[in-house]
Amino acid sequence: MNAPHVVVVMGVSGTGKSTVGRLLAAELRVPYADADDFHPPANIAKMSAGIPLDDVDRAPWLDAIGDWLGAHRHTGCVIGCSALKRAYRDRLRRAAPEVLTLHLVGERALIAERLHQRTGHFMPEALLTSQLADLQALEPDEAGVTLDISPGPQAIAEQAVAALRRLETPRTNTANQPNQGTP
């Protein structure tokens, strides 16, 4: 690929953002970060207790993520981040206008099963309902693609690389390129 990519792998908890994000970052040879690592302790405590975060809770978290994206604008990066609402993605784009978003989607039952099987993570399965309620799909004017999680992480990462190749031509103003939908 020609230009460095700044990629947000978004979706509700349990869609595979971290796994797909790491695979994609390795393929692109850029740094990877997990947005969970940017949460202040108060947010983690709240989620661990089964209490959904509100926009006030998320503001400093999104700003920290935006700072990280902005610091990697010229070298490229990938971050796994829920980025559930358009306003959150817009906030991240203010820090790094060239952000491309990969929205991972799947059936609720599959996501719930993944969350049920996951161990050692602060996000309980009980918060899936609130995340799905907050989720706003990519809009046509957002640079990005929507990918189904059914095929598994490696296949999704391969689809993501193919989608990024399609999106990079022309790459003069990716912030205004339309959402490409599911490949």
PDB file of N, CA, C and O in Angstrom, residues 50-93:
ATOM      1  N   GLY A  50     -21.042  -3.328  35.600  1.00  0.00           N
ATOM      2  CA  GLY A  50     -22.210  -3.481  34.742  1.00  0.00           C
ATOM      3  C   GLY A  50     -22.944  -2.193  34.455  1.00  0.00           C
ATOM      4  O   GLY A  50     -24.090  -2.210  34.003  1.00  0.00           O
ATOM      5  N   ILE A  51     -22.284  -1.055  34.693  1.00  0.00           N
ATOM      6  CA  ILE A  51     -22.897   0.254  34.473  1.00  0.00           C
ATOM      7  C   ILE A  51     -22.374   0.819  33.152  1.00  0.00           C
ATOM      8  O   ILE A  51     -21.163   0.986  32.981  1.00  0.00           O
ATOM      9  N   PRO A  52     -23.282   1.102  32.211  1.00  0.00           N
ATOM     10  CA  PRO A  52     -22.832   1.659  30.925  1.00  0.00           C
ATOM     11  C   PRO A  52     -22.196   3.036  31.099  1.00  0.00           C
ATOM     12  O   PRO A  52     -22.608   3.816  31.961  1.00  0.00           O
ATOM     13  N   LEU A  53     -21.220   3.334  30.269  1.00  0.00           N
ATOM     14  CA  LEU A  53     -20.615   4.663  30.258  1.00  0.00           C
ATOM     15  C   LEU A  53     -21.555   5.635  29.557  1.00  0.00           C
ATOM     16  O   LEU A  53     -22.317   5.252  28.673  1.00  0.00           O
ATOM     17  N   ASP A  54     -21.462   6.904  29.948  1.00  0.00           N
ATOM     18  CA  ASP A  54     -22.207   7.937  29.237  1.00  0.00           C
ATOM     19  C   ASP A  54     -21.202   8.799  28.467  1.00  0.00           C
ATOM     20  O   ASP A  54     -19.984   8.568  28.531  1.00  0.00           O
ATOM     21  N   ASP A  55     -21.716   9.777  27.749  1.00  0.00           N
ATOM     22  CA  ASP A  55     -20.839  10.613  26.918  1.00  0.00           C
ATOM     23  C   ASP A  55     -19.823  11.389  27.742  1.00  0.00           C
ATOM     24  O   ASP A  55     -18.704  11.620  27.285  1.00  0.00           O
ATOM     25  N   VAL A  56     -20.178  11.779  28.951  1.00  0.00           N
ATOM     26  CA  VAL A  56     -19.232  12.497  29.821  1.00  0.00           C
ATOM     27  C   VAL A  56     -18.073  11.563  30.194  1.00  0.00           C
ATOM     28  O   VAL A  56     -16.909  11.972  30.179  1.00  0.00           O
ATOM     29  N   ASP A  57     -18.390  10.297  30.507  1.00  0.00           N
ATOM     30  CA  ASP A  57     -17.345   9.317  30.819  1.00  0.00           C
ATOM     31  C   ASP A  57     -16.417   9.108  29.628  1.00  0.00           C
ATOM     32  O   ASP A  57     -15.218   8.905  29.790  1.00  0.00           O
ATOM     33  N   ARG A  58     -16.982   9.108  28.450  1.00  0.00           N
ATOM     34  CA  ARG A  58     -16.217   8.770  27.251  1.00  0.00           C
ATOM     35  C   ARG A  58     -15.354   9.923  26.723  1.00  0.00           C
ATOM     36  O   ARG A  58     -14.400   9.686  25.996  1.00  0.00           O
ATOM     37  N   ALA A  59     -15.677  11.160  27.067  1.00  0.00           N
ATOM     38  CA  ALA A  59     -14.973  12.319  26.502  1.00  0.00           C
ATOM     39  C   ALA A  59     -13.459  12.266  26.701  1.00  0.00           C
ATOM     40  O   ALA A  59     -12.705  12.363  25.722  1.00  0.00           O
ATOM     41  N   PRO A  60     -12.928  12.111  27.927  1.00  0.00           N
ATOM     42  CA  PRO A  60     -11.467  12.085  28.072  1.00  0.00           C
ATOM     43  C   PRO A  60     -10.852  10.845  27.405  1.00  0.00           C
ATOM     44  O   PRO A  60      -9.720  10.900  26.916  1.00  0.00           O
ATOM     45  N   TRP A  61     -11.586   9.754  27.399  1.00  0.00           N
ATOM     46  CA  TRP A  61     -11.128   8.530  26.733  1.00  0.00           C
ATOM     47  C   TRP A  61     -10.973   8.774  25.240  1.00  0.00           C
ATOM     48  O   TRP A  61      -9.931   8.461  24.652  1.00  0.00           O
ATOM     49  N   LEU A  62     -11.985   9.376  24.618  1.00  0.00           N
ATOM     50  CA  LEU A  62     -11.914   9.666  23.182  1.00  0.00           C
ATOM     51  C   LEU A  62     -10.797  10.661  22.873  1.00  0.00           C
ATOM     52  O   LEU A  62     -10.111  10.533  21.859  1.00  0.00           O
ATOM     53  N   ASP A  63     -10.600  11.640  23.748  1.00  0.00           N
ATOM     54  CA  ASP A  63      -9.521  12.613  23.535  1.00  0.00           C
ATOM     55  C   ASP A  63      -8.152  11.927  23.582  1.00  0.00           C
ATOM     56  O   ASP A  63      -7.275  12.238  22.772  1.00  0.00           O
ATOM     57  N   ALA A  64      -7.970  10.994  24.514  1.00  0.00           N
ATOM     58  CA  ALA A  64      -6.692  10.265  24.595  1.00  0.00           C
ATOM     59  C   ALA A  64      -6.474   9.424  23.345  1.00  0.00           C
ATOM     60  O   ALA A  64      -5.351   9.362  22.813  1.00  0.00           O
ATOM     61  N   ILE A  65      -7.514   8.796  22.860  1.00  0.00           N
ATOM     62  CA  ILE A  65      -7.411   7.999  21.627  1.00  0.00           C
ATOM     63  C   ILE A  65      -7.088   8.922  20.454  1.00  0.00           C
ATOM     64  O   ILE A  65      -6.227   8.612  19.628  1.00  0.00           O
ATOM     65  N   GLY A  66      -7.776  10.051  20.389  1.00  0.00           N
ATOM     66  CA  GLY A  66      -7.510  11.016  19.327  1.00  0.00           C
ATOM     67  C   GLY A  66      -6.072  11.507  19.345  1.00  0.00           C
ATOM     68  O   GLY A  66      -5.439  11.647  18.291  1.00  0.00           O
ATOM     69  N   ASP A  67      -5.530  11.744  20.537  1.00  0.00           N
ATOM     70  CA  ASP A  67      -4.121  12.153  20.651  1.00  0.00           C
ATOM     71  C   ASP A  67      -3.203  11.076  20.086  1.00  0.00           C
ATOM     72  O   ASP A  67      -2.236  11.380  19.378  1.00  0.00           O
ATOM     73  N   TRP A  68      -3.505   9.803  20.392  1.00  0.00           N
ATOM     74  CA  TRP A  68      -2.675   8.705  19.892  1.00  0.00           C
ATOM     75  C   TRP A  68      -2.770   8.607  18.371  1.00  0.00           C
ATOM     76  O   TRP A  68      -1.756   8.464  17.683  1.00  0.00           O
ATOM     77  N   LEU A  69      -3.992   8.715  17.832  1.00  0.00           N
ATOM     78  CA  LEU A  69      -4.159   8.682  16.373  1.00  0.00           C
ATOM     79  C   LEU A  69      -3.408   9.839  15.722  1.00  0.00           C
ATOM     80  O   LEU A  69      -2.716   9.648  14.717  1.00  0.00           O
ATOM     81  N   GLY A  70      -3.561  11.033  16.297  1.00  0.00           N
ATOM     82  CA  GLY A  70      -2.873  12.203  15.742  1.00  0.00           C
ATOM     83  C   GLY A  70      -1.364  12.054  15.745  1.00  0.00           C
ATOM     84  O   GLY A  70      -0.686  12.473  14.807  1.00  0.00           O
ATOM     85  N   ALA A  71      -0.833  11.426  16.783  1.00  0.00           N
ATOM     86  CA  ALA A  71       0.615  11.220  16.876  1.00  0.00           C
ATOM     87  C   ALA A  71       1.117  10.224  15.833  1.00  0.00           C
ATOM     88  O   ALA A  71       2.308  10.209  15.524  1.00  0.00           O
ATOM     89  N   HIS A  72       0.216   9.407  15.287  1.00  0.00           N
ATOM     90  CA  HIS A  72       0.611   8.384  14.306  1.00  0.00           C
ATOM     91  C   HIS A  72       0.082   8.677  12.898  1.00  0.00           C
ATOM     92  O   HIS A  72       0.121   7.807  12.031  1.00  0.00           O
ATOM     93  N   ARG A  73      -0.387   9.885  12.677  1.00  0.00           N
ATOM     94  CA  ARG A  73      -0.979  10.246  11.376  1.00  0.00           C
ATOM     95  C   ARG A  73      -0.031  10.029  10.209  1.00  0.00           C
ATOM     96  O   ARG A  73      -0.464   9.639   9.132  1.00  0.00           O
ATOM     97  N   HIS A  74       1.234  10.320  10.403  1.00  0.00           N
ATOM     98  CA  HIS A  74       2.167  10.285   9.276  1.00  0.00           C
ATOM     99  C   HIS A  74       2.845   8.931   9.098  1.00  0.00           C
ATOM    100  O   HIS A  74       3.446   8.679   8.054  1.00  0.00           O
ATOM    101  N   THR A  75       2.740   8.076  10.096  1.00  0.00           N
ATOM    102  CA  THR A  75       3.368   6.757   9.995  1.00  0.00           C
ATOM    103  C   THR A  75       2.345   5.637   9.855  1.00  0.00           C
ATOM    104  O   THR A  75       2.699   4.527   9.499  1.00  0.00           O
ATOM    105  N   GLY A  76       1.079   5.947  10.176  1.00  0.00           N
ATOM    106  CA  GLY A  76       0.022   4.956  10.114  1.00  0.00           C
ATOM    107  C   GLY A  76      -0.139   4.239  11.438  1.00  0.00           C
ATOM    108  O   GLY A  76       0.785   4.180  12.252  1.00  0.00           O
ATOM    109  N   CYS A  77      -1.336   3.697  11.673  1.00  0.00           N
ATOM    110  CA  CYS A  77      -1.625   2.965  12.900  1.00  0.00           C
ATOM    111  C   CYS A  77      -2.986   2.295  12.772  1.00  0.00           C
ATOM    112  O   CYS A  77      -3.770   2.604  11.871  1.00  0.00           O
ATOM    113  N   VAL A  78      -3.240   1.386  13.686  1.00  0.00           N
ATOM    114  CA  VAL A  78      -4.543   0.730  13.792  1.00  0.00           C
ATOM    115  C   VAL A  78      -4.919   0.734  15.267  1.00  0.00           C
ATOM    116  O   VAL A  78      -4.075   0.458  16.121  1.00  0.00           O
ATOM    117  N   ILE A  79      -6.181   1.047  15.556  1.00  0.00           N
ATOM    118  CA  ILE A  79      -6.677   0.964  16.922  1.00  0.00           C
ATOM    119  C   ILE A  79      -8.022   0.255  16.920  1.00  0.00           C
ATOM    120  O   ILE A  79      -8.852   0.485  16.044  1.00  0.00           O
ATOM    121  N   GLY A  80      -8.203  -0.634  17.870  1.00  0.00           N
ATOM    122  CA  GLY A  80      -9.497  -1.257  18.097  1.00  0.00           C
ATOM    123  C   GLY A  80     -10.257  -0.397  19.082  1.00  0.00           C
ATOM    124  O   GLY A  80      -9.805  -0.192  20.207  1.00  0.00           O
ATOM    125  N   CYS A  81     -11.391   0.150  18.652  1.00  0.00           N
ATOM    126  CA  CYS A  81     -12.145   1.107  19.475  1.00  0.00           C
ATOM    127  C   CYS A  81     -13.625   0.974  19.154  1.00  0.00           C
ATOM    128  O   CYS A  81     -14.005   0.986  17.983  1.00  0.00           O
ATOM    129  N   SER A  82     -14.453   0.900  20.164  1.00  0.00           N
ATOM    130  CA  SER A  82     -15.892   0.730  19.913  1.00  0.00           C
ATOM    131  C   SER A  82     -16.435   1.841  19.007  1.00  0.00           C
ATOM    132  O   SER A  82     -17.173   1.550  18.078  1.00  0.00           O
ATOM    133  N   ALA A  83     -16.106   3.090  19.265  1.00  0.00           N
ATOM    134  CA  ALA A  83     -16.530   4.227  18.419  1.00  0.00           C
ATOM    135  C   ALA A  83     -17.987   4.084  17.980  1.00  0.00           C
ATOM    136  O   ALA A  83     -18.313   4.228  16.804  1.00  0.00           O
ATOM    137  N   LEU A  84     -18.869   3.803  18.941  1.00  0.00           N
ATOM    138  CA  LEU A  84     -20.231   3.411  18.632  1.00  0.00           C
ATOM    139  C   LEU A  84     -21.078   4.497  17.977  1.00  0.00           C
ATOM    140  O   LEU A  84     -21.942   4.204  17.164  1.00  0.00           O
ATOM    141  N   LYS A  85     -20.843   5.749  18.335  1.00  0.00           N
ATOM    142  CA  LYS A  85     -21.678   6.836  17.821  1.00  0.00           C
ATOM    143  C   LYS A  85     -20.922   7.663  16.790  1.00  0.00           C
ATOM    144  O   LYS A  85     -19.706   7.819  16.847  1.00  0.00           O
ATOM    145  N   ARG A  86     -21.690   8.242  15.878  1.00  0.00           N
ATOM    146  CA  ARG A  86     -21.111   9.113  14.861  1.00  0.00           C
ATOM    147  C   ARG A  86     -20.336  10.254  15.523  1.00  0.00           C
ATOM    148  O   ARG A  86     -19.240  10.616  15.081  1.00  0.00           O
ATOM    149  N   ALA A  87     -20.882  10.804  16.594  1.00  0.00           N
ATOM    150  CA  ALA A  87     -20.205  11.916  17.272  1.00  0.00           C
ATOM    151  C   ALA A  87     -18.830  11.499  17.784  1.00  0.00           C
ATOM    152  O   ALA A  87     -17.887  12.294  17.767  1.00  0.00           O
ATOM    153  N   TYR A  88     -18.693  10.256  18.236  1.00  0.00           N
ATOM    154  CA  TYR A  88     -17.395   9.763  18.711  1.00  0.00           C
ATOM    155  C   TYR A  88     -16.416   9.662  17.542  1.00  0.00           C
ATOM    156  O   TYR A  88     -15.246  10.052  17.649  1.00  0.00           O
ATOM    157  N   ARG A  89     -16.896   9.136  16.426  1.00  0.00           N
ATOM    158  CA  ARG A  89     -16.021   9.008  15.251  1.00  0.00           C
ATOM    159  C   ARG A  89     -15.634  10.382  14.709  1.00  0.00           C
ATOM    160  O   ARG A  89     -14.496  10.595  14.285  1.00  0.00           O
ATOM    161  N   ASP A  90     -16.572  11.324  14.735  1.00  0.00           N
ATOM    162  CA  ASP A  90     -16.256  12.687  14.307  1.00  0.00           C
ATOM    163  C   ASP A  90     -15.178  13.297  15.206  1.00  0.00           C
ATOM    164  O   ASP A  90     -14.271  13.977  14.726  1.00  0.00           O
ATOM    165  N   ARG A  91     -15.265  13.030  16.490  1.00  0.00           N
ATOM    166  CA  ARG A  91     -14.268  13.536  17.442  1.00  0.00           C
ATOM    167  C   ARG A  91     -12.887  12.960  17.113  1.00  0.00           C
ATOM    168  O   ARG A  91     -11.883  13.677  17.149  1.00  0.00           O
ATOM    169  N   LEU A  92     -12.828  11.682  16.791  1.00  0.00           N
ATOM    170  CA  LEU A  92     -11.554  11.062  16.412  1.00  0.00           C
ATOM    171  C   LEU A  92     -11.039  11.630  15.095  1.00  0.00           C
ATOM    172  O   LEU A  92      -9.836  11.844  14.940  1.00  0.00           O
ATOM    173  N   ARG A  93     -11.941  11.909  14.153  1.00  0.00           N
ATOM    174  CA  ARG A  93     -11.523  12.478  12.858  1.00  0.00           C
ATOM    175  C   ARG A  93     -10.986  13.893  13.012  1.00  0.00           C
ATOM    176  O   ARG A  93     -10.172  14.325  12.199  1.00  0.00           O
TER     177      ARG A  93
END
